[in-house]
PDB file of C-alpha atoms in Angstrom:
ATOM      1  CA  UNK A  57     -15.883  16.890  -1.826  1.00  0.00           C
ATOM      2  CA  UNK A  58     -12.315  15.677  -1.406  1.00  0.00           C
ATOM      3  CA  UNK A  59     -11.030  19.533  -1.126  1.00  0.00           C
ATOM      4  CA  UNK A  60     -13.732  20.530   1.271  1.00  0.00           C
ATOM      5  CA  UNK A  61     -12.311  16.997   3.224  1.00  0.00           C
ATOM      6  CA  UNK A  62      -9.000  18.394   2.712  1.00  0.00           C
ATOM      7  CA  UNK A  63      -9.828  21.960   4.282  1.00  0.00           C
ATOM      8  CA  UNK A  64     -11.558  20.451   7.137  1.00  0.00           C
ATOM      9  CA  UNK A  65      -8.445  18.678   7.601  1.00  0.00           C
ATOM     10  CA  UNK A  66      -6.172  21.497   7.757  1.00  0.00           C
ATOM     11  CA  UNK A  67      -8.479  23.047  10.021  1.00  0.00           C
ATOM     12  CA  UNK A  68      -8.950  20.560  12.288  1.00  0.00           C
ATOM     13  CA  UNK A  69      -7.078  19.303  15.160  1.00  0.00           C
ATOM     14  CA  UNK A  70      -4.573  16.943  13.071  1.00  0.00           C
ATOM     15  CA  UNK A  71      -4.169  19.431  10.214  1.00  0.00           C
ATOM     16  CA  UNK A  72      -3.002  22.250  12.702  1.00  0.00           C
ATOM     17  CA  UNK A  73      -0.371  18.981  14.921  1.00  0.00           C
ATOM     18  CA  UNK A  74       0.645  18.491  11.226  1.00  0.00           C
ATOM     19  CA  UNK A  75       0.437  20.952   8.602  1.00  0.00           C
ATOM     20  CA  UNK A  76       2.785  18.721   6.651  1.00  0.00           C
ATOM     21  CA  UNK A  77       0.418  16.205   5.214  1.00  0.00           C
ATOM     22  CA  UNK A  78      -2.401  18.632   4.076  1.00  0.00           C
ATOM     23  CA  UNK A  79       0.561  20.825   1.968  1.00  0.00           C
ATOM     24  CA  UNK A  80       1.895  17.528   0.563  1.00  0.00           C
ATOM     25  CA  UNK A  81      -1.609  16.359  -0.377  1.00  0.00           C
ATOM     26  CA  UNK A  82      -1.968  19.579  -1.822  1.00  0.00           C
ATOM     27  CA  UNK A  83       1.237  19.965  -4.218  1.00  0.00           C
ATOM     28  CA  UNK A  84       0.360  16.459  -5.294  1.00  0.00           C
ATOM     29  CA  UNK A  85      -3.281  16.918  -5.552  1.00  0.00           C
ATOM     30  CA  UNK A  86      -3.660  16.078  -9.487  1.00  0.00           C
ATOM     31  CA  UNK A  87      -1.924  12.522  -8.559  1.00  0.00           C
ATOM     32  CA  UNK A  88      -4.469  11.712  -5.413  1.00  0.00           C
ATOM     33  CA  UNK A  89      -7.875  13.258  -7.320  1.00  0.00           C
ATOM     34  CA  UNK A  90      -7.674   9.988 -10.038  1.00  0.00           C
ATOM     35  CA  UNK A  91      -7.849   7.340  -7.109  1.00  0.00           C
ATOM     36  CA  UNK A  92     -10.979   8.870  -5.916  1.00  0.00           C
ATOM     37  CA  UNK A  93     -13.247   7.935  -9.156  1.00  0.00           C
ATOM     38  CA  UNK A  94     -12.545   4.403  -8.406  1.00  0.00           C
ATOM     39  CA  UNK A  95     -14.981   2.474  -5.777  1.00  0.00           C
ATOM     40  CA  UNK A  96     -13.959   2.263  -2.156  1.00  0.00           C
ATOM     41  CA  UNK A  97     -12.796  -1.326  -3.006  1.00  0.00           C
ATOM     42  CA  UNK A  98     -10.717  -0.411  -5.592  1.00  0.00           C
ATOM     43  CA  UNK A  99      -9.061   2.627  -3.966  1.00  0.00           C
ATOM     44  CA  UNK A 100      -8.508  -0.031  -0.762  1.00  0.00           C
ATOM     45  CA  UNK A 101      -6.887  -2.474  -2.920  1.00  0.00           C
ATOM     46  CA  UNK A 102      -4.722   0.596  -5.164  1.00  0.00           C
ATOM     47  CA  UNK A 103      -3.044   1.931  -2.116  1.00  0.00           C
ATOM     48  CA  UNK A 104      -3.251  -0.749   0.597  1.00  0.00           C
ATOM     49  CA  UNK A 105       0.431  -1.169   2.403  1.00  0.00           C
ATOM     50  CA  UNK A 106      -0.733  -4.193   4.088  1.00  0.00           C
ATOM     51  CA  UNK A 107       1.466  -6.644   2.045  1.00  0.00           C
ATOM     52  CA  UNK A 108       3.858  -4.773   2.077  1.00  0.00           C
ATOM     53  CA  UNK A 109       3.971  -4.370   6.320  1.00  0.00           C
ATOM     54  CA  UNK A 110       3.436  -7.848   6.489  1.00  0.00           C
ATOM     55  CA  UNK A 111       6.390  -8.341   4.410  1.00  0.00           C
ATOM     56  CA  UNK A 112       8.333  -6.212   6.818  1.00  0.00           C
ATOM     57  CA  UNK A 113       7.455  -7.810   9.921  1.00  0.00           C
ATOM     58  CA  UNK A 114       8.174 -11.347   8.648  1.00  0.00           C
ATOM     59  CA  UNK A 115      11.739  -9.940   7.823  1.00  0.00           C
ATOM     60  CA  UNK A 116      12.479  -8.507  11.205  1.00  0.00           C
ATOM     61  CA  UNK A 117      11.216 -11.339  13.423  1.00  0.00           C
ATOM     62  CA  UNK A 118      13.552 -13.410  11.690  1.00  0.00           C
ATOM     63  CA  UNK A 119      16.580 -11.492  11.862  1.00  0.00           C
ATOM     64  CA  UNK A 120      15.748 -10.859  15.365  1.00  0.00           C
ATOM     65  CA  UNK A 121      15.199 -14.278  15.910  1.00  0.00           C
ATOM     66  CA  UNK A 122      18.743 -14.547  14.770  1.00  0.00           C
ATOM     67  CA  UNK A 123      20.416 -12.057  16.737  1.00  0.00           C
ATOM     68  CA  UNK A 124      23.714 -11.742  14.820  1.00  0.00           C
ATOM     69  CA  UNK A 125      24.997 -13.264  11.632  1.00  0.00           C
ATOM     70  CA  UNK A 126      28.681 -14.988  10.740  1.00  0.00           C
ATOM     71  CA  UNK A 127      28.431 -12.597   7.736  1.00  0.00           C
ATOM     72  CA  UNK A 128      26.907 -10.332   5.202  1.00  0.00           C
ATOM     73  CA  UNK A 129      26.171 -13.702   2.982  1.00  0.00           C
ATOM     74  CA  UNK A 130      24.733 -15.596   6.098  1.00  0.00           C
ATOM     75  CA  UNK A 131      21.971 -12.413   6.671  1.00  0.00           C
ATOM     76  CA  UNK A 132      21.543 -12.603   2.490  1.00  0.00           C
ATOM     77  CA  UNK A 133      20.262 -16.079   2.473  1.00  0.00           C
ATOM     78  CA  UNK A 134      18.314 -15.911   5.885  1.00  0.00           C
ATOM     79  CA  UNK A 135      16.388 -12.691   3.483  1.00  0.00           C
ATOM     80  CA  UNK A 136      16.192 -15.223   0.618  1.00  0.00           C
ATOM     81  CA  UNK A 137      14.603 -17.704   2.374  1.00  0.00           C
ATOM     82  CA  UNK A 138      12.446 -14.977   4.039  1.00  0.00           C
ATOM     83  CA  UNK A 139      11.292 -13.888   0.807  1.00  0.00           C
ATOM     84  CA  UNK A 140      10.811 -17.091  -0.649  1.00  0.00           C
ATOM     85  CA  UNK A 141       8.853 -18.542   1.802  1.00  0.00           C
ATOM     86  CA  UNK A 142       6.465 -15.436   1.489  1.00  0.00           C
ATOM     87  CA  UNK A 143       6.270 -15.593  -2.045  1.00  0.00           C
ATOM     88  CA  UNK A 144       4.860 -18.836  -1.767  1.00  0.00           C
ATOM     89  CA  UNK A 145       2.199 -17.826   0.187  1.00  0.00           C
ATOM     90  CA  UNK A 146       0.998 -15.160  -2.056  1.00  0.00           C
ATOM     91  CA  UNK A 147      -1.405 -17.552  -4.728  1.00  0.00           C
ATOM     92  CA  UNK A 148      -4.178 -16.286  -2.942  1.00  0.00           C
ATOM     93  CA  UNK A 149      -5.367 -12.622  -3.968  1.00  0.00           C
ATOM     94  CA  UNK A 150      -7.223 -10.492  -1.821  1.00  0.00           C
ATOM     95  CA  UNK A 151     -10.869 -10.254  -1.179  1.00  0.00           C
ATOM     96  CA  UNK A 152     -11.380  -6.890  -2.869  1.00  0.00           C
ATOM     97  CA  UNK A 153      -9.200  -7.784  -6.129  1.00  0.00           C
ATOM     98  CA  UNK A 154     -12.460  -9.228  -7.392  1.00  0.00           C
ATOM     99  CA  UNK A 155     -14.329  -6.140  -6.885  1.00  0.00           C
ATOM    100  CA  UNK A 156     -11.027  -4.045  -8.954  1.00  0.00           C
ATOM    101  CA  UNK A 157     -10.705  -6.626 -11.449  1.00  0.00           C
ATOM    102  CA  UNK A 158     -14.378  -5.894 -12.512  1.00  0.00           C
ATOM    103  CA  UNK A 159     -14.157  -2.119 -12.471  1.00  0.00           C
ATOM    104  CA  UNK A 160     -11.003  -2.071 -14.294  1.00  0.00           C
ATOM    105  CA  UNK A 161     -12.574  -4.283 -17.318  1.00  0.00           C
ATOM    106  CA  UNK A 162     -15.237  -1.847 -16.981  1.00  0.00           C
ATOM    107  CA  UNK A 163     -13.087   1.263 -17.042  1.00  0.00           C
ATOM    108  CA  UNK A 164      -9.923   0.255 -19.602  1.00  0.00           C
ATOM    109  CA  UNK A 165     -11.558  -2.158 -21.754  1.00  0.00           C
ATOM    110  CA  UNK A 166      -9.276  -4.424 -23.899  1.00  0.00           C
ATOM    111  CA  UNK A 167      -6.899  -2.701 -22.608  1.00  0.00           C
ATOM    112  CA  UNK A 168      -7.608  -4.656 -19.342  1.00  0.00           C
ATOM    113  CA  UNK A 169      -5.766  -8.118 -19.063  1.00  0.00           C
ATOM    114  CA  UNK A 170      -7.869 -10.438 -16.175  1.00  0.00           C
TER     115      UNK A 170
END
């Protein structure tokens, strides 16, 4: 199914504007097959960026908040504090890690530490 999703792809309007992403899905196809045996809310919660962007974003509105720094140490701590302050606000996991907790005690077992 995901090769016949794949094809259609290439064929498709967004395949042909970017033939890039269907030959790079392609050479790497034996490292993107294993994420589809897991549940939708697993795969979601594998290869999500959105902590990651969010991450991002709280970096650059502060710097640009800023606008320029005495120095290379100033911008460090300004980061630091960044950082920190995010980290903090991380105890809560997301909705779906439930969902991927379950299916990976399922799937690895002992092997699996909650």
């Amino acid at each position: 199914a995901g090769l016949k999703a794949l094809e259609a792809f290439e064929e498709g309007y967004w395949g042909q504007k970017y033939p890039a992403i269907a030959q790079s899905w392609r050479r790497n196809w034996e490292h993107v097959v294993p994420f589809f045996a897991f549940p939708e809310g697993v795969r979601r919660i594998i290869y999500t960026t959105n902590a990651i962007e969010a991450l991002n974003s709280k970096r650059r509105r502060a710097v640009r908040s800023r606008g320029h720094f005495p120095g290379d140490e100033a911008a460090m701590k300004l980061l630091y504090l960044v950082l920190n302050n995010a980290a903090e606000q991380w105890k809560r996991a997301p909705r779906e890690w439930v969902e991927a907790k379950t299916q990976f005690a399922v799937i690895f077992g002992e092997r699996f530490f909650n």
